[in-house]
CSV table of C-alpha atoms in Angstrom, one decimal:
chain,number,residue,atom,x,y,z
A,28,MET,CA,100.9,105.6,76.6
A,29,ARG,CA,102.3,102.1,76.5
A,30,THR,CA,101.1,99.5,79.0
A,31,ALA,CA,104.8,98.6,79.6
A,32,ASP,CA,105.2,102.1,81.0
A,33,PHE,CA,103.3,101.0,84.1
A,34,ASP,CA,105.5,98.0,85.0
A,35,TYR,CA,107.6,97.6,88.1
A,36,PHE,CA,109.6,94.8,89.8
A,37,LEU,CA,107.9,93.1,92.7
A,38,PRO,CA,109.5,90.2,94.7
A,39,GLU,CA,107.0,87.5,95.1
A,40,GLU,CA,107.5,87.3,98.8
A,41,LEU,CA,106.0,90.8,99.2
A,42,ILE,CA,102.6,89.6,97.9
A,43,ALA,CA,100.5,89.4,101.1
A,44,GLN,CA,98.9,86.1,101.8
A,45,LYS,CA,97.0,86.9,104.9
A,46,PRO,CA,95.4,90.1,106.3
A,47,VAL,CA,97.1,91.9,109.2
A,48,GLU,CA,95.5,91.6,112.7
A,49,PRO,CA,94.1,93.9,113.9
A,50,ARG,CA,92.9,95.2,110.5
A,51,ASP,CA,94.0,98.8,111.1
A,52,HIS,CA,97.6,97.9,112.0
A,53,CYS,CA,98.9,97.4,108.5
A,54,ARG,CA,101.5,100.0,107.2
A,55,LEU,CA,100.5,103.2,105.5
A,56,MET,CA,102.5,105.3,103.1
A,57,VAL,CA,101.4,108.9,102.9
A,58,ALA,CA,102.0,111.0,99.7
A,59,ARG,CA,100.9,114.6,100.0
A,60,ALA,CA,100.0,117.0,97.2
A,61,ASP,CA,102.5,119.6,98.4
A,62,GLY,CA,105.4,117.5,97.2
A,63,SER,CA,106.8,116.9,100.7
A,64,PRO,CA,108.7,113.6,101.3
A,65,ARG,CA,106.5,110.5,101.6
A,66,GLU,CA,106.0,109.3,105.1
A,67,ASP,CA,105.6,105.9,106.7
A,68,HIS,CA,102.9,105.3,109.3
A,69,LEU,CA,100.5,102.6,110.6
A,70,PHE,CA,97.0,102.6,109.0
A,71,TYR,CA,95.1,103.8,112.1
A,72,GLU,CA,97.1,107.0,111.9
A,73,VAL,CA,95.2,107.8,108.6
A,74,ILE,CA,92.8,109.8,110.9
A,75,ASN,CA,95.6,112.4,111.2
A,76,GLU,CA,95.3,113.1,107.5
A,77,LEU,CA,91.6,113.8,107.7
A,78,ASN,CA,90.2,117.2,108.8
A,79,PRO,CA,86.9,118.1,110.4
A,80,GLY,CA,84.4,118.9,107.7
A,81,ASP,CA,85.9,116.4,105.2
A,82,CYS,CA,83.8,113.7,103.6
A,83,MET,CA,85.0,110.1,103.3
A,84,VAL,CA,83.3,107.9,100.7
A,85,ILE,CA,83.1,104.2,101.2
A,86,ASN,CA,81.9,101.4,98.9
A,87,GLU,CA,79.4,99.2,100.8
A,88,THR,CA,79.3,96.3,98.4
A,89,ARG,CA,79.6,92.8,99.8
A,90,VAL,CA,81.5,89.9,98.2
A,91,ILE,CA,79.4,86.9,97.4
A,92,PRO,CA,80.8,83.3,97.7
A,93,ALA,CA,81.0,83.3,93.9
A,94,ARG,CA,83.3,80.3,93.3
A,95,LEU,CA,81.4,77.1,92.7
A,96,LEU,CA,83.2,73.8,92.4
A,97,GLY,CA,81.4,70.9,90.8
A,98,VAL,CA,81.3,68.4,87.9
A,99,LYS,CA,80.3,68.3,84.3
A,100,GLU,CA,77.2,66.1,84.4
A,101,GLU,CA,77.9,64.0,81.3
A,102,THR,CA,81.5,63.0,82.3
A,103,GLY,CA,82.1,63.8,85.9
A,104,VAL,CA,85.0,66.1,85.0
A,105,PRO,CA,85.7,68.7,87.7
A,106,VAL,CA,84.5,72.2,86.8
A,107,GLU,CA,84.7,75.7,88.3
A,108,VAL,CA,82.2,78.4,87.7
A,109,LEU,CA,83.1,81.9,89.0
A,110,LEU,CA,80.1,84.2,89.1
A,111,LEU,CA,80.8,87.7,87.9
A,112,ARG,CA,77.5,89.5,87.4
A,113,ARG,CA,73.8,88.7,87.7
A,114,GLN,CA,71.7,89.2,84.6
A,115,ASN,CA,68.3,88.3,86.0
A,116,ALA,CA,66.8,85.9,88.7
A,117,ASN,CA,68.6,82.8,87.4
A,118,GLU,CA,71.1,83.8,84.8
A,119,TRP,CA,74.7,85.1,85.5
A,120,GLU,CA,77.8,86.1,83.6
A,121,ALA,CA,80.6,83.8,84.8
A,122,LEU,CA,84.1,82.6,84.1
A,123,VAL,CA,84.2,78.8,83.7
A,124,ARG,CA,86.9,76.2,83.7
A,125,PRO,CA,87.8,74.1,81.7
A,126,GLY,CA,86.5,76.6,79.2
A,127,ARG,CA,87.0,74.4,76.1
A,128,ARG,CA,84.9,71.6,77.5
A,129,LEU,CA,82.0,73.7,78.7
A,130,LYS,CA,80.3,74.6,75.5
A,131,PRO,CA,76.7,75.9,75.2
A,132,GLY,CA,74.2,73.2,76.2
A,133,THR,CA,76.6,71.6,78.7
A,134,TRP,CA,75.2,71.0,82.2
A,135,CYS,CA,77.2,71.3,85.5
A,136,SER,CA,76.2,70.1,88.9
A,137,PHE,CA,77.2,71.4,92.4
A,138,GLY,CA,76.5,69.8,95.8
A,139,ASP,CA,75.3,66.5,94.3
A,140,GLY,CA,72.7,68.2,92.3
A,141,LEU,CA,71.4,70.7,94.8
A,142,LEU,CA,72.4,73.4,92.3
A,143,ARG,CA,72.7,72.9,88.5
A,144,CYS,CA,73.6,75.2,85.7
A,145,GLU,CA,73.4,75.2,81.9
A,146,ILE,CA,76.1,76.9,79.8
A,147,LEU,CA,74.2,79.3,77.5
A,148,GLY,CA,76.7,81.2,75.4
A,149,ASN,CA,79.9,83.2,75.2
A,150,VAL,CA,80.7,86.7,76.6
A,151,PRO,CA,83.2,88.0,74.1
A,152,GLU,CA,84.5,90.9,76.2
A,153,THR,CA,85.5,88.7,79.1
A,154,GLY,CA,86.0,85.3,77.6
A,155,GLY,CA,83.4,84.1,80.0
A,156,ARG,CA,80.0,82.4,79.6
A,157,TYR,CA,76.4,83.1,80.4
A,158,VAL,CA,75.0,80.4,82.6
A,159,ARG,CA,71.4,79.6,83.8
A,160,PHE,CA,70.8,78.0,87.2
A,161,VAL,CA,68.2,75.5,88.1
A,162,TYR,CA,67.4,74.7,91.8
A,163,GLU,CA,64.8,74.4,94.5
A,164,GLY,CA,64.7,76.8,97.3
A,165,VAL,CA,66.5,80.2,97.7
A,166,PHE,CA,69.5,80.7,95.4
A,167,GLU,CA,71.3,82.9,97.9
A,168,GLU,CA,71.1,80.2,100.6
A,169,LEU,CA,72.4,77.6,98.2
A,170,LEU,CA,75.3,79.9,97.2
A,171,ASP,CA,76.2,80.5,100.9
A,172,ARG,CA,76.2,76.7,101.4
A,173,LEU,CA,78.0,75.6,98.3
A,174,GLY,CA,80.1,78.6,97.2
A,175,GLU,CA,83.6,79.7,98.2
A,176,MET,CA,85.0,83.2,98.6
A,177,PRO,CA,86.7,84.2,95.3
A,178,LEU,CA,90.1,85.1,96.5
A,179,PRO,CA,92.6,86.4,93.9
A,180,PRO,CA,94.8,83.8,92.2
A,181,TYR,CA,98.0,85.3,93.8
A,182,ILE,CA,96.7,84.4,97.3
A,183,HIS,CA,97.7,80.7,97.8
A,184,GLU,CA,96.8,80.3,101.4
A,185,LYS,CA,93.3,79.2,102.5
A,186,LEU,CA,91.3,81.9,104.3
A,187,GLU,CA,90.0,80.4,107.5
A,188,ASP,CA,87.4,83.2,108.1
A,189,PRO,CA,85.7,84.4,105.0
A,190,GLU,CA,84.7,87.6,106.8
A,191,LYS,CA,88.3,88.7,106.6
A,192,TYR,CA,87.7,89.3,102.9
A,193,GLN,CA,84.7,91.6,103.7
A,194,THR,CA,84.9,95.2,104.8
A,195,VAL,CA,83.2,95.8,108.2
A,196,TYR,CA,80.7,98.0,106.5
A,197,ALA,CA,79.8,95.6,103.6
A,198,LYS,CA,76.0,95.5,103.1
A,199,GLN,CA,74.8,94.9,99.6
A,200,GLU,CA,75.8,91.6,98.0
A,201,GLY,CA,77.0,91.6,94.4
A,202,SER,CA,80.8,91.8,94.1
A,203,ALA,CA,83.2,89.1,92.7
A,204,ALA,CA,86.1,90.7,94.6
A,205,ALA,CA,86.5,92.9,97.7
A,206,PRO,CA,87.1,96.7,97.5
A,207,THR,CA,90.3,95.9,99.3
A,208,ALA,CA,91.3,99.4,100.6
A,209,GLY,CA,88.3,99.2,102.9
A,210,LEU,CA,89.6,96.0,104.5
A,211,HIS,CA,91.8,98.1,106.8
A,212,PHE,CA,89.0,99.9,108.6
A,213,THR,CA,87.7,98.7,112.0
A,214,GLU,CA,84.4,99.8,113.6
A,215,GLU,CA,86.5,101.6,116.3
A,216,LEU,CA,88.5,103.5,113.7
A,217,LEU,CA,85.4,104.5,111.8
A,218,GLU,CA,83.8,105.8,115.0
A,219,LYS,CA,86.9,107.9,115.8
A,220,ILE,CA,86.8,109.4,112.3
A,221,ARG,CA,83.1,110.3,112.8
A,222,GLU,CA,83.8,111.8,116.2
A,223,LYS,CA,86.5,114.0,114.6
A,224,GLY,CA,83.9,115.5,112.4
A,225,ILE,CA,84.4,113.6,109.2
A,226,MET,CA,81.2,112.6,107.4
A,227,ILE,CA,81.3,109.0,106.1
A,228,VAL,CA,79.1,108.5,103.0
A,229,PRO,CA,78.4,105.1,101.4
A,230,VAL,CA,78.1,104.5,97.7
A,231,LEU,CA,77.9,101.3,95.8
A,232,LEU,CA,79.9,99.6,93.0
A,233,HIS,CA,79.8,95.9,92.5
A,234,VAL,CA,83.3,94.9,91.8
A,235,GLY,CA,84.1,92.7,88.8
A,236,LEU,CA,87.3,90.8,88.2
A,237,GLY,CA,88.0,92.9,85.1
A,238,THR,CA,89.0,95.8,87.4
A,239,PHE,CA,92.1,93.8,88.7
A,240,ARG,CA,93.3,92.2,85.5
A,241,PRO,CA,96.5,93.4,83.8
A,242,VAL,CA,96.0,95.3,80.6
A,243,LYS,CA,96.7,93.0,77.6
A,244,GLU,CA,96.8,95.7,74.9
A,245,ASP,CA,100.2,97.3,74.2
A,246,ASN,CA,98.6,100.7,73.9
A,247,VAL,CA,96.7,101.8,77.0
A,248,ASP,CA,94.1,103.7,75.0
A,249,ASP,CA,93.1,100.4,73.3
A,250,HIS,CA,92.0,98.8,76.6
A,251,LYS,CA,88.3,98.5,77.2
A,252,MET,CA,87.1,98.4,80.8
A,253,HIS,CA,84.6,95.8,81.9
A,254,SER,CA,81.3,97.4,83.0
A,255,GLU,CA,80.3,97.4,86.6
A,256,TRP,CA,77.1,98.4,88.3
A,257,TYR,CA,77.1,101.5,90.6
A,258,GLN,CA,74.6,103.5,92.6
A,259,VAL,CA,74.9,106.9,94.2
A,260,THR,CA,71.7,107.9,96.1
A,261,GLU,CA,70.2,111.4,96.4
A,262,GLU,CA,71.2,111.5,100.0
A,263,ALA,CA,74.8,110.5,99.3
A,264,ALA,CA,75.1,113.2,96.6
A,265,ARG,CA,73.6,115.8,98.9
A,266,GLN,CA,76.0,115.0,101.7
A,267,ILE,CA,79.0,115.1,99.5
A,268,ASN,CA,78.1,118.3,97.8
A,269,GLN,CA,77.2,119.9,101.1
A,270,ALA,CA,80.6,119.0,102.6
A,271,LYS,CA,82.5,120.3,99.5
A,272,ALA,CA,80.5,123.5,99.4
A,273,ALA,CA,81.5,124.1,103.0
A,274,GLY,CA,85.2,123.7,102.2
A,275,GLY,CA,85.6,120.1,103.1
A,276,ARG,CA,87.7,117.7,101.0
A,277,LEU,CA,86.4,114.5,99.4
A,278,ILE,CA,88.4,111.4,100.3
A,279,CYS,CA,87.6,108.1,98.6
A,280,VAL,CA,88.3,104.8,100.2
A,281,GLY,CA,89.5,102.6,97.3
A,282,THR,CA,89.6,102.9,93.5
A,283,THR,CA,86.0,101.6,93.2
A,284,SER,CA,84.8,104.6,95.2
A,285,VAL,CA,86.8,106.9,93.0
A,286,ARG,CA,85.4,105.4,89.8
A,287,THR,CA,81.9,105.7,91.2
A,288,ILE,CA,82.2,109.3,92.2
A,289,GLU,CA,84.0,110.4,89.0
A,290,THR,CA,81.3,108.6,87.0
A,291,VAL,CA,78.6,110.9,88.5
A,292,ALA,CA,80.6,114.1,88.9
A,293,ASP,CA,80.1,116.9,86.4
A,294,ASP,CA,83.0,119.2,85.2
A,295,GLU,CA,82.6,121.5,88.2
A,296,GLY,CA,83.0,118.6,90.6
A,297,ILE,CA,79.3,118.5,91.6
A,298,ILE,CA,78.0,115.0,92.4
A,299,HIS,CA,74.7,113.8,90.9
A,300,ALA,CA,72.7,110.9,92.1
A,301,GLY,CA,72.4,108.0,89.6
A,302,SER,CA,72.8,104.3,89.0
A,303,GLY,CA,73.7,102.1,86.1
A,304,GLU,CA,76.8,100.6,84.4
A,305,THR,CA,80.1,102.4,84.3
A,306,GLN,CA,83.2,101.6,82.2
A,307,ILE,CA,85.1,104.7,83.3
A,308,PHE,CA,88.8,104.4,82.8
A,309,ILE,CA,90.9,106.8,84.9
A,310,LYS,CA,94.5,107.1,83.7
A,311,PRO,CA,97.1,109.8,83.3
A,312,GLY,CA,95.6,112.6,81.2
A,313,VAL,CA,92.1,112.1,82.6
A,314,ARG,CA,91.2,115.0,84.9
A,315,ILE,CA,90.1,114.1,88.4
A,316,LYS,CA,86.9,116.2,88.8
A,317,ALA,CA,85.8,115.8,92.4
A,318,VAL,CA,88.1,113.6,94.5
A,319,ASP,CA,90.7,115.2,96.6
A,320,ALA,CA,92.5,112.2,98.2
A,321,LEU,CA,92.5,108.5,97.8
A,322,ILE,CA,93.1,105.7,100.3
A,323,THR,CA,94.2,102.6,98.4
A,324,ASN,CA,96.4,99.5,98.4
A,325,PHE,CA,99.5,98.7,96.2
A,326,HIS,CA,98.3,97.3,92.9
A,327,LEU,CA,99.4,94.9,90.2
A,328,PRO,CA,102.0,95.9,87.6
A,329,GLN,CA,100.4,97.1,84.3
A,330,SER,CA,96.9,97.2,85.9
A,331,THR,CA,94.2,99.8,85.4
A,332,LEU,CA,94.4,100.4,89.2
A,333,LEU,CA,98.0,101.5,89.0
A,334,MET,CA,97.1,103.7,86.1
A,335,LEU,CA,94.3,105.3,88.2
A,336,VAL,CA,96.9,105.9,91.0
A,337,SER,CA,99.2,107.5,88.4
A,338,ALA,CA,96.3,109.8,87.4
A,339,PHE,CA,96.4,111.1,91.0
A,340,MET,CA,100.2,111.3,91.5
A,341,GLY,CA,101.7,111.3,88.0
A,342,ARG,CA,103.2,108.2,86.6
A,343,ASP,CA,106.8,108.9,87.6
A,344,GLN,CA,105.9,109.7,91.1
A,345,ALA,CA,103.7,106.6,91.4
A,346,LEU,CA,106.4,104.3,90.2
A,347,GLU,CA,108.9,106.0,92.4
A,348,ALA,CA,106.6,105.4,95.4
A,349,TYR,CA,106.2,101.8,94.4
A,350,ARG,CA,109.9,101.3,94.2
A,351,GLU,CA,110.3,102.9,97.6
A,352,ALA,CA,107.6,100.5,98.9
A,353,VAL,CA,109.5,97.5,97.6
A,354,GLU,CA,112.7,98.8,99.2
A,355,LYS,CA,110.9,99.2,102.6
A,356,ARG,CA,109.3,95.8,102.3
A,357,TYR,CA,105.7,97.0,102.2
A,358,ARG,CA,103.1,94.2,101.6
A,359,PHE,CA,101.3,94.3,98.2
A,360,PHE,CA,97.9,93.6,96.7
A,361,SER,CA,94.6,92.6,98.4
A,362,PHE,CA,95.8,91.8,101.9
A,363,GLY,CA,98.7,94.2,101.7
A,364,ASP,CA,99.5,97.6,103.1
A,365,ALA,CA,97.9,100.9,102.1
A,366,MET,CA,98.6,104.4,100.7
A,367,TYR,CA,97.1,107.8,101.4
A,368,ILE,CA,97.4,109.9,98.2
A,369,GLU,CA,96.4,113.6,97.8
A,370,THR,CA,95.9,115.0,94.3
A,371,VAL,CA,96.2,118.5,92.9
A,372,HIS,CA,93.2,119.8,90.9
């Protein structure tokens, strides 16, 4: 497969700059496994696609204010450090700018010295750096005070309320980007889903920026996924397996939930508890072992996320749905509209 096979035309004005209010009033395209014509709804109507006994999996990761703006201590040159993944108490993997000027041994300062970091070395697979922080007090409190929400580069408008880039069920801090399909849910909609008899089960995957980047290799098979930390508890595995054994379907909210579940699923679709790093790459030709349906946003051209959607729908059907979404003026990417997609096992 060629990366260019997953391209599509998107007018820039369809890239959503702000979330819809209320959250669950964005648009929803429904693509069912029986091949019936796609339908257009509002997101809160997704409950009509869920049946009593189904299990809906959510990713309860929380985005950290990972964007730090400061200066290079020797020269006062402005710098940006974007935290990707924690290595230990004081060391992180990060993206830094300007990269050429931030060589190992360089010191950066944030908040007039309240937080300082030393550039340690390169991370070949991301083009980033390892950095070590020096500070007094509690790191998380300093990050809350000095850091900014790491919005994607295609969002040009300032977000007045950082909570708009968090799901209402976000709990465990650690992501460099939001699991954006979950942004559409409100507490009220989740409660209605529970009342209908759908079990909502949390898992965890801390989202790295590598998930969202376009694939640079010409051949899809040459692309290496950036590893991300996941966790599926014994209780979560038990609840999912119980629901599936009773005939319920497994619906994942977001591609991160899909990648987590498919990482821990065996060939029979049984979910096993576990935690660690995953580099799973779901693309056409990879069998979906456990997930029956996906709730997701519209993704970037030539991205691994569009390839994952194509594994559910087939590439031709996915690109056809995206063309239809463009024609109907759906809103794209993180703050955009959503899709409900069923797969055929």
